[in-house]
Amino acid sequence: MFTRVVFNQKGGVGKSSITVNLAAISAQQNFKTLVIDLDPQANSSQYLLGEQATYSADKHALEPNIENFFDDVLGNNQQKGLIGNAIGSILKSRSKGLESYVHHTAFPQLDVIPASPTLGALEHALESKHKIYKLRDSLQQLSSQYDRIYIDTPPAFNFFTLSALIAADRVLIPFDCDVFSKRALQTLIENVIETQDDHNNGLEIEGIVVNQFQAQAKLPREVVQQLKDEGLPVLNSMLPPSVLMKESHQKNLPLVHLSPEHKLTQAYQTLFAEIEPH
Ligand SMILES: Nc1ncnc2c1ncn2[C@@H]1O[C@H](COP(=O)(O)OP(=O)(O)O)[C@@H](O)[C@H]1O
Ligand SMILES: [Mg+2]
């Protein structure tokens, strides 16, 4: 089993699309695969589960979800008041593993722990109670149940992304070829290296995956060359832009199921093969 986190502090670079599509390929190749959605925007939860994972002002988030897990970590769900039961309920909630929050998707071998819009409200309590290793510890207990775990992250370097970087074996960094996000990439790599040094020596930087790469245009090619010149680990496989991605999200069908022969799907297959450990 290994855990791959898809991370970039910038929004809209392709984190959720890449998480879901690599996870779908992984499941199709018969690896038992779990996606954990740490982004309150819930894009990957909705991509995989459709309508049931959407929420709005008058519709609650799908439960159980990742917020319920962190609530249990904080002991928030214990029945308070009944003194005689208190210890029993503490023990009960402590023994609840991450598998209790899993939903099956319509695709064989592919499960998801969905996001929740109000996850951020727990951040302060989790930080002040030093719960930064809880996700890692709970993931280790899943090692006999899953071959691959993919974590989608919010566009921020916060408690949840740090938890994920601590829990993961590998980090994949999507980049959208925007000149303005090039600088942010440097900071991001520094954050990841600091996390390696402080918490997770085993974390491997798999590389930067260039998304929506326009091979014909001069500027994106120059930007990519600059990254390579600066010694940044740019992966060979690049993902082209295609309207198929929007359709794939709308139909809740990962690319391998929507259009296996399409050039974007093929690019994803190549990327998957490039980063899969040999
Ligand atoms: N290769 C691609 N071609 C076209 N559109 C894409 C591609 N990858 C992502 N997108 C679109 O870009 C937007 C942002 O992608 P998303 O995966 O949600 O990024 P993030 O999770 O980093 O915010 C979405 O509308 C998605 O459909
Ligand atoms: Mg996202």
mmCIF file of C-alpha atoms and ligand atoms in Angstrom:
data_model
loop_
_atom_site.group_PDB
_atom_site.id
_atom_site.type_symbol
_atom_site.label_atom_id
_atom_site.label_comp_id
_atom_site.label_asym_id
_atom_site.label_seq_id
_atom_site.Cartn_x
_atom_site.Cartn_y
_atom_site.Cartn_z
ATOM 1 C CA MET A 1 0.000 0.000 0.000
ATOM 2 C CA PHE A 2 1.106 3.532 -0.613
ATOM 3 C CA THR A 3 -0.466 6.929 -0.193
ATOM 4 C CA ARG A 4 -0.153 9.641 -2.796
ATOM 5 C CA VAL A 5 -1.142 13.205 -2.009
ATOM 6 C CA VAL A 6 -1.912 15.630 -4.822
ATOM 7 C CA PHE A 7 -0.966 19.067 -3.625
ATOM 8 C CA ASN A 8 -0.582 22.662 -4.741
ATOM 9 C CA GLN A 9 -1.563 25.722 -2.707
ATOM 10 C CA LYS A 10 -3.028 27.243 -5.860
ATOM 11 C CA GLY A 11 -6.615 26.487 -6.860
ATOM 12 C CA GLY A 12 -7.676 25.477 -10.348
ATOM 13 C CA VAL A 13 -4.419 23.736 -11.301
ATOM 14 C CA GLY A 14 -6.023 20.303 -11.676
ATOM 15 C CA LYS A 15 -5.631 18.663 -8.245
ATOM 16 C CA SER A 16 -9.114 17.148 -8.122
ATOM 17 C CA SER A 17 -9.117 16.116 -11.784
ATOM 18 C CA ILE A 18 -5.723 14.444 -11.391
ATOM 19 C CA THR A 19 -6.601 12.746 -8.090
ATOM 20 C CA VAL A 20 -9.803 11.223 -9.432
ATOM 21 C CA ASN A 21 -8.469 10.191 -12.833
ATOM 22 C CA LEU A 22 -5.296 8.557 -11.521
ATOM 23 C CA ALA A 23 -7.334 6.818 -8.823
ATOM 24 C CA ALA A 24 -9.774 5.546 -11.463
ATOM 25 C CA ILE A 25 -6.918 4.133 -13.541
ATOM 26 C CA SER A 26 -5.464 2.546 -10.422
ATOM 27 C CA ALA A 27 -8.804 0.870 -9.616
ATOM 28 C CA GLN A 28 -9.203 -0.255 -13.219
ATOM 29 C CA GLN A 29 -5.790 -1.910 -12.973
ATOM 30 C CA ASN A 30 -7.221 -3.878 -10.096
ATOM 31 C CA PHE A 31 -5.567 -2.018 -7.251
ATOM 32 C CA LYS A 32 -8.008 -1.560 -4.394
ATOM 33 C CA THR A 33 -8.093 2.232 -4.287
ATOM 34 C CA LEU A 34 -9.376 4.842 -1.848
ATOM 35 C CA VAL A 35 -9.759 8.581 -2.487
ATOM 36 C CA ILE A 36 -9.805 10.874 0.551
ATOM 37 C CA ASP A 37 -11.188 14.324 -0.155
ATOM 38 C CA LEU A 38 -9.776 16.957 2.207
ATOM 39 C CA ASP A 39 -11.049 19.942 0.223
ATOM 40 C CA PRO A 40 -14.276 21.486 1.606
ATOM 41 C CA GLN A 41 -15.199 22.292 -2.001
ATOM 42 C CA ALA A 42 -15.752 18.539 -2.428
ATOM 43 C CA ASN A 43 -14.926 18.442 -6.133
ATOM 44 C CA SER A 44 -13.530 14.924 -6.123
ATOM 45 C CA SER A 45 -16.344 13.639 -3.888
ATOM 46 C CA GLN A 46 -18.885 15.008 -6.360
ATOM 47 C CA TYR A 47 -16.905 13.790 -9.350
ATOM 48 C CA LEU A 48 -17.007 10.233 -7.986
ATOM 49 C CA LEU A 49 -20.355 10.131 -6.199
ATOM 50 C CA GLY A 50 -22.454 12.612 -8.177
ATOM 51 C CA GLU A 51 -25.562 14.305 -6.837
ATOM 52 C CA GLN A 52 -25.518 12.582 -3.442
ATOM 53 C CA ALA A 53 -22.213 14.305 -2.558
ATOM 54 C CA THR A 54 -23.364 17.802 -3.475
ATOM 55 C CA TYR A 55 -24.490 20.171 -0.793
ATOM 56 C CA SER A 56 -25.992 23.629 -0.550
ATOM 57 C CA ALA A 57 -27.502 26.011 1.976
ATOM 58 C CA ASP A 58 -30.459 23.673 2.462
ATOM 59 C CA LYS A 59 -28.842 20.321 1.768
ATOM 60 C CA HIS A 60 -26.454 18.696 4.239
ATOM 61 C CA ALA A 61 -23.182 17.113 3.221
ATOM 62 C CA LEU A 62 -23.143 13.372 2.642
ATOM 63 C CA GLU A 63 -22.246 11.448 5.801
ATOM 64 C CA PRO A 64 -20.150 9.815 7.028
ATOM 65 C CA ASN A 65 -17.391 12.081 5.738
ATOM 66 C CA ILE A 66 -13.899 13.239 6.629
ATOM 67 C CA GLU A 67 -15.237 15.838 9.062
ATOM 68 C CA ASN A 68 -16.935 13.057 11.038
ATOM 69 C CA PHE A 69 -13.538 11.342 11.238
ATOM 70 C CA PHE A 70 -11.815 14.452 12.618
ATOM 71 C CA ASP A 71 -14.770 15.029 14.953
ATOM 72 C CA ASP A 72 -14.176 11.540 16.336
ATOM 73 C CA VAL A 73 -10.466 12.319 16.653
ATOM 74 C CA LEU A 74 -11.451 15.264 18.864
ATOM 75 C CA GLY A 75 -13.915 13.137 20.804
ATOM 76 C CA ASN A 76 -16.732 15.466 19.766
ATOM 77 C CA ASN A 77 -19.215 12.689 19.117
ATOM 78 C CA GLN A 78 -19.134 11.080 22.522
ATOM 79 C CA GLN A 79 -22.330 11.163 24.487
ATOM 80 C CA LYS A 80 -21.572 13.632 27.189
ATOM 81 C CA GLY A 81 -23.395 13.715 30.489
ATOM 82 C CA LEU A 82 -23.762 10.018 31.179
ATOM 83 C CA ILE A 83 -20.762 9.630 33.442
ATOM 84 C CA GLY A 84 -21.042 5.874 33.654
ATOM 85 C CA ASN A 85 -20.917 5.597 29.853
ATOM 86 C CA ALA A 86 -18.207 8.145 29.273
ATOM 87 C CA ILE A 87 -15.236 5.805 29.280
ATOM 88 C CA GLY A 88 -17.092 3.256 27.204
ATOM 89 C CA SER A 89 -17.965 5.781 24.547
ATOM 90 C CA ILE A 90 -14.413 7.145 24.492
ATOM 91 C CA LEU A 91 -13.092 3.645 23.879
ATOM 92 C CA LYS A 92 -15.729 3.039 21.231
ATOM 93 C CA SER A 93 -14.977 6.187 19.261
ATOM 94 C CA ARG A 94 -11.217 5.599 19.612
ATOM 95 C CA SER A 95 -11.529 2.207 18.013
ATOM 96 C CA LYS A 96 -13.344 3.554 14.954
ATOM 97 C CA GLY A 97 -11.022 3.279 11.971
ATOM 98 C CA LEU A 98 -11.094 5.280 8.756
ATOM 99 C CA GLU A 99 -12.957 2.422 7.045
ATOM 100 C CA SER A 100 -16.085 3.553 8.913
ATOM 101 C CA TYR A 101 -16.229 6.691 6.741
ATOM 102 C CA VAL A 102 -15.846 4.993 3.361
ATOM 103 C CA HIS A 103 -18.427 5.079 0.545
ATOM 104 C CA HIS A 104 -18.276 2.758 -2.443
ATOM 105 C CA THR A 105 -18.395 4.395 -5.863
ATOM 106 C CA ALA A 106 -20.083 3.014 -8.975
ATOM 107 C CA PHE A 107 -16.668 1.782 -10.121
ATOM 108 C CA PRO A 108 -15.209 -1.532 -8.986
ATOM 109 C CA GLN A 109 -12.300 -1.319 -6.515
ATOM 110 C CA LEU A 110 -12.782 2.447 -6.044
ATOM 111 C CA ASP A 111 -13.935 3.935 -2.734
ATOM 112 C CA VAL A 112 -14.056 7.472 -1.370
ATOM 113 C CA ILE A 113 -14.169 9.276 1.950
ATOM 114 C CA PRO A 114 -16.060 12.435 1.004
ATOM 115 C CA ALA A 115 -15.364 16.012 2.044
ATOM 116 C CA SER A 116 -17.491 18.302 4.151
ATOM 117 C CA PRO A 117 -18.044 22.051 3.671
ATOM 118 C CA THR A 118 -17.550 22.785 7.378
ATOM 119 C CA LEU A 119 -14.300 20.856 7.873
ATOM 120 C CA GLY A 120 -12.377 24.116 8.367
ATOM 121 C CA ALA A 121 -14.253 24.830 11.593
ATOM 122 C CA LEU A 122 -12.310 22.003 13.282
ATOM 123 C CA GLU A 123 -8.882 23.252 12.274
ATOM 124 C CA HIS A 124 -8.149 25.294 15.375
ATOM 125 C CA ALA A 125 -9.192 22.561 17.820
ATOM 126 C CA LEU A 126 -7.213 19.918 15.915
ATOM 127 C CA GLU A 127 -4.130 22.124 15.927
ATOM 128 C CA SER A 128 -4.316 23.055 19.574
ATOM 129 C CA LYS A 129 -4.789 19.412 20.549
ATOM 130 C CA HIS A 130 -1.801 18.353 18.396
ATOM 131 C CA LYS A 131 -3.729 15.944 16.179
ATOM 132 C CA ILE A 132 -1.425 16.364 13.186
ATOM 133 C CA TYR A 133 -0.388 12.655 13.128
ATOM 134 C CA LYS A 134 -3.899 11.197 13.431
ATOM 135 C CA LEU A 135 -4.520 10.901 9.698
ATOM 136 C CA ARG A 136 -1.166 9.130 9.220
ATOM 137 C CA ASP A 137 -1.851 6.697 12.074
ATOM 138 C CA SER A 138 -5.342 5.898 10.802
ATOM 139 C CA LEU A 139 -4.091 5.397 7.254
ATOM 140 C CA GLN A 140 -1.517 2.895 8.452
ATOM 141 C CA GLN A 141 -4.363 0.805 9.814
ATOM 142 C CA LEU A 142 -5.891 0.648 6.320
ATOM 143 C CA SER A 143 -2.828 -0.931 4.755
ATOM 144 C CA SER A 144 -4.368 -4.398 4.560
ATOM 145 C CA GLN A 145 -7.555 -3.069 2.952
ATOM 146 C CA TYR A 146 -6.229 -0.821 0.192
ATOM 147 C CA ASP A 147 -3.381 -0.982 -2.307
ATOM 148 C CA ARG A 148 -3.457 2.719 -3.169
ATOM 149 C CA ILE A 149 -4.713 5.773 -1.313
ATOM 150 C CA TYR A 150 -5.088 9.122 -3.075
ATOM 151 C CA ILE A 151 -5.576 12.327 -1.110
ATOM 152 C CA ASP A 152 -7.050 15.432 -2.716
ATOM 153 C CA THR A 153 -6.209 18.661 -0.901
ATOM 154 C CA PRO A 154 -7.597 22.191 -0.557
ATOM 155 C CA PRO A 155 -5.727 25.123 -2.142
ATOM 156 C CA ALA A 156 -3.944 26.086 1.086
ATOM 157 C CA PHE A 157 -1.037 25.029 3.270
ATOM 158 C CA ASN A 158 -3.067 24.365 6.409
ATOM 159 C CA PHE A 159 -3.558 21.693 9.092
ATOM 160 C CA PHE A 160 -5.263 19.345 6.632
ATOM 161 C CA THR A 161 -2.669 19.583 3.866
ATOM 162 C CA LEU A 162 0.130 19.227 6.409
ATOM 163 C CA SER A 163 -1.634 16.158 7.856
ATOM 164 C CA ALA A 164 -1.806 14.714 4.357
ATOM 165 C CA LEU A 165 1.868 15.425 3.593
ATOM 166 C CA ILE A 166 2.791 13.746 6.879
ATOM 167 C CA ALA A 167 0.573 10.750 6.111
ATOM 168 C CA ALA A 168 1.724 10.276 2.525
ATOM 169 C CA ASP A 169 4.515 8.290 0.904
ATOM 170 C CA ARG A 170 4.495 10.390 -2.247
ATOM 171 C CA VAL A 171 3.488 13.864 -3.337
ATOM 172 C CA LEU A 172 2.470 14.820 -6.839
ATOM 173 C CA ILE A 173 2.397 18.520 -7.702
ATOM 174 C CA PRO A 174 0.114 19.741 -10.499
ATOM 175 C CA PHE A 175 1.154 22.929 -12.280
ATOM 176 C CA ASP A 176 -0.973 24.892 -14.728
ATOM 177 C CA CYS A 177 1.833 26.535 -16.694
ATOM 178 C CA ASP A 178 0.838 29.968 -15.509
ATOM 179 C CA VAL A 179 3.857 32.292 -15.323
ATOM 180 C CA PHE A 180 2.463 33.838 -12.151
ATOM 181 C CA SER A 181 2.240 30.536 -10.294
ATOM 182 C CA LYS A 182 5.859 29.709 -11.086
ATOM 183 C CA ARG A 183 7.123 31.577 -8.024
ATOM 184 C CA ALA A 184 4.523 29.912 -5.835
ATOM 185 C CA LEU A 185 5.957 26.589 -6.983
ATOM 186 C CA GLN A 186 9.305 27.415 -5.388
ATOM 187 C CA THR A 187 7.586 28.172 -2.040
ATOM 188 C CA LEU A 188 5.560 25.003 -2.352
ATOM 189 C CA ILE A 189 8.638 22.827 -2.853
ATOM 190 C CA GLU A 190 10.248 24.557 0.149
ATOM 191 C CA ASN A 191 7.175 23.748 2.267
ATOM 192 C CA VAL A 192 7.323 20.119 1.176
ATOM 193 C CA ILE A 193 11.048 19.868 1.965
ATOM 194 C CA GLU A 194 10.449 21.400 5.395
ATOM 195 C CA THR A 195 7.700 18.839 6.018
ATOM 196 C CA GLN A 196 10.094 16.061 4.985
ATOM 197 C CA ASP A 197 12.755 17.351 7.387
ATOM 198 C CA ASP A 198 10.426 17.959 10.320
ATOM 199 C CA HIS A 199 7.908 15.128 10.085
ATOM 200 C CA ASN A 200 8.203 12.683 7.223
ATOM 201 C CA ASN A 201 11.623 11.608 5.943
ATOM 202 C CA GLY A 202 10.001 8.997 3.774
ATOM 203 C CA LEU A 203 7.968 11.465 1.706
ATOM 204 C CA GLU A 204 9.022 11.252 -1.930
ATOM 205 C CA ILE A 205 8.476 14.169 -4.310
ATOM 206 C CA GLU A 206 7.256 12.341 -7.413
ATOM 207 C CA GLY A 207 7.396 15.467 -9.491
ATOM 208 C CA ILE A 208 5.551 18.314 -11.081
ATOM 209 C CA VAL A 209 2.859 17.352 -13.551
ATOM 210 C CA VAL A 210 2.166 20.030 -16.108
ATOM 211 C CA ASN A 211 -1.579 20.257 -16.705
ATOM 212 C CA GLN A 212 -3.390 21.848 -19.656
ATOM 213 C CA PHE A 213 -0.082 21.994 -21.496
ATOM 214 C CA GLN A 214 -0.362 23.609 -24.915
ATOM 215 C CA ALA A 215 2.508 22.021 -26.793
ATOM 216 C CA GLN A 216 1.994 24.298 -29.809
ATOM 217 C CA ALA A 217 2.313 27.572 -27.894
ATOM 218 C CA LYS A 218 5.698 29.168 -27.239
ATOM 219 C CA LEU A 219 5.128 30.571 -23.740
ATOM 220 C CA PRO A 220 4.148 27.335 -21.960
ATOM 221 C CA ARG A 221 7.159 25.574 -23.496
ATOM 222 C CA GLU A 222 9.408 28.358 -22.202
ATOM 223 C CA VAL A 223 7.893 28.196 -18.730
ATOM 224 C CA VAL A 224 8.450 24.436 -18.580
ATOM 225 C CA GLN A 225 12.038 24.853 -19.770
ATOM 226 C CA GLN A 226 12.653 27.448 -17.042
ATOM 227 C CA LEU A 227 11.369 25.035 -14.401
ATOM 228 C CA LYS A 228 13.726 22.356 -15.684
ATOM 229 C CA ASP A 229 16.639 24.820 -15.805
ATOM 230 C CA GLU A 230 15.970 25.666 -12.173
ATOM 231 C CA GLY A 231 16.321 21.989 -11.361
ATOM 232 C CA LEU A 232 12.665 21.386 -10.543
ATOM 233 C CA PRO A 233 11.517 17.788 -11.057
ATOM 234 C CA VAL A 234 9.167 18.167 -14.031
ATOM 235 C CA LEU A 235 7.630 14.862 -15.112
ATOM 236 C CA ASN A 236 7.879 13.828 -18.769
ATOM 237 C CA SER A 237 4.147 13.126 -19.071
ATOM 238 C CA MET A 238 2.143 16.294 -19.596
ATOM 239 C CA LEU A 239 -1.628 16.572 -19.741
ATOM 240 C CA PRO A 240 -3.162 18.400 -22.702
ATOM 241 C CA PRO A 241 -6.184 20.687 -22.369
ATOM 242 C CA SER A 242 -9.453 19.172 -23.505
ATOM 243 C CA VAL A 243 -13.175 19.897 -23.146
ATOM 244 C CA LEU A 244 -13.523 16.209 -22.325
ATOM 245 C CA MET A 245 -12.451 17.027 -18.753
ATOM 246 C CA LYS A 246 -15.487 19.223 -18.145
ATOM 247 C CA GLU A 247 -17.780 16.561 -19.628
ATOM 248 C CA SER A 248 -16.132 13.943 -17.425
ATOM 249 C CA HIS A 249 -16.845 15.999 -14.280
ATOM 250 C CA GLN A 250 -20.412 16.724 -15.399
ATOM 251 C CA LYS A 251 -21.197 13.074 -16.084
ATOM 252 C CA ASN A 252 -19.419 11.850 -12.950
ATOM 253 C CA LEU A 253 -17.417 9.530 -15.152
ATOM 254 C CA PRO A 254 -13.615 9.440 -14.862
ATOM 255 C CA LEU A 255 -11.890 9.593 -18.247
ATOM 256 C CA VAL A 256 -11.017 5.878 -18.373
ATOM 257 C CA HIS A 257 -14.724 5.128 -18.226
ATOM 258 C CA LEU A 258 -15.947 8.018 -20.377
ATOM 259 C CA SER A 259 -13.505 7.813 -23.276
ATOM 260 C CA PRO A 260 -10.633 5.334 -22.926
ATOM 261 C CA GLU A 261 -9.097 6.093 -26.335
ATOM 262 C CA HIS A 262 -9.124 9.881 -26.058
ATOM 263 C CA LYS A 263 -5.743 11.629 -26.123
ATOM 264 C CA LEU A 264 -6.251 13.132 -22.656
ATOM 265 C CA THR A 265 -7.080 9.699 -21.238
ATOM 266 C CA GLN A 266 -3.999 8.279 -22.928
ATOM 267 C CA ALA A 267 -1.890 11.071 -21.426
ATOM 268 C CA TYR A 268 -3.250 10.116 -18.008
ATOM 269 C CA GLN A 269 -2.342 6.464 -18.636
ATOM 270 C CA THR A 270 1.202 7.510 -19.552
ATOM 271 C CA LEU A 271 1.441 9.663 -16.428
ATOM 272 C CA PHE A 272 0.158 6.794 -14.286
ATOM 273 C CA ALA A 273 2.794 4.449 -15.719
ATOM 274 C CA GLU A 274 5.552 7.058 -15.238
ATOM 275 C CA ILE A 275 4.880 7.518 -11.529
ATOM 276 C CA GLU A 276 3.828 3.995 -10.611
ATOM 277 C CA PRO A 277 6.683 2.392 -8.630
ATOM 278 C CA HIS A 278 8.482 -0.298 -10.600
HETATM 279 N N1 LIG B 1 -6.576 18.774 -18.815
HETATM 280 C C1 LIG B 1 -7.622 19.596 -18.678
HETATM 281 N N2 LIG B 1 -8.253 20.123 -19.759
HETATM 282 C C2 LIG B 1 -9.291 20.970 -19.621
HETATM 283 N N3 LIG B 1 -9.784 21.361 -18.446
HETATM 284 C C3 LIG B 1 -9.205 20.885 -17.329
HETATM 285 C C4 LIG B 1 -8.102 19.983 -17.374
HETATM 286 N N4 LIG B 1 -7.743 19.686 -16.091
HETATM 287 C C5 LIG B 1 -8.587 20.364 -15.290
HETATM 288 N N5 LIG B 1 -9.462 21.082 -16.016
HETATM 289 C C6 LIG B 1 -10.520 21.985 -15.531
HETATM 290 O O1 LIG B 1 -9.907 23.016 -14.761
HETATM 291 C C7 LIG B 1 -10.701 23.328 -13.642
HETATM 292 C C8 LIG B 1 -9.879 23.165 -12.373
HETATM 293 O O2 LIG B 1 -9.528 21.793 -12.216
HETATM 294 P P1 LIG B 1 -9.565 21.077 -10.793
HETATM 295 O O3 LIG B 1 -9.162 19.675 -11.010
HETATM 296 O O4 LIG B 1 -10.863 21.344 -10.117
HETATM 297 O O5 LIG B 1 -8.400 21.907 -10.055
HETATM 298 P P2 LIG B 1 -8.107 22.087 -8.487
HETATM 299 O O6 LIG B 1 -8.591 20.856 -7.798
HETATM 300 O O7 LIG B 1 -6.610 22.243 -8.406
HETATM 301 O O8 LIG B 1 -8.825 23.329 -8.058
HETATM 302 C C9 LIG B 1 -11.914 22.416 -13.687
HETATM 303 O O9 LIG B 1 -12.988 23.116 -14.280
HETATM 304 C C10 LIG B 1 -11.478 21.269 -14.594
HETATM 305 O O10 LIG B 1 -12.574 20.721 -15.308
HETATM 306 MG MG MG B 2 -9.875 20.685 -6.160
#
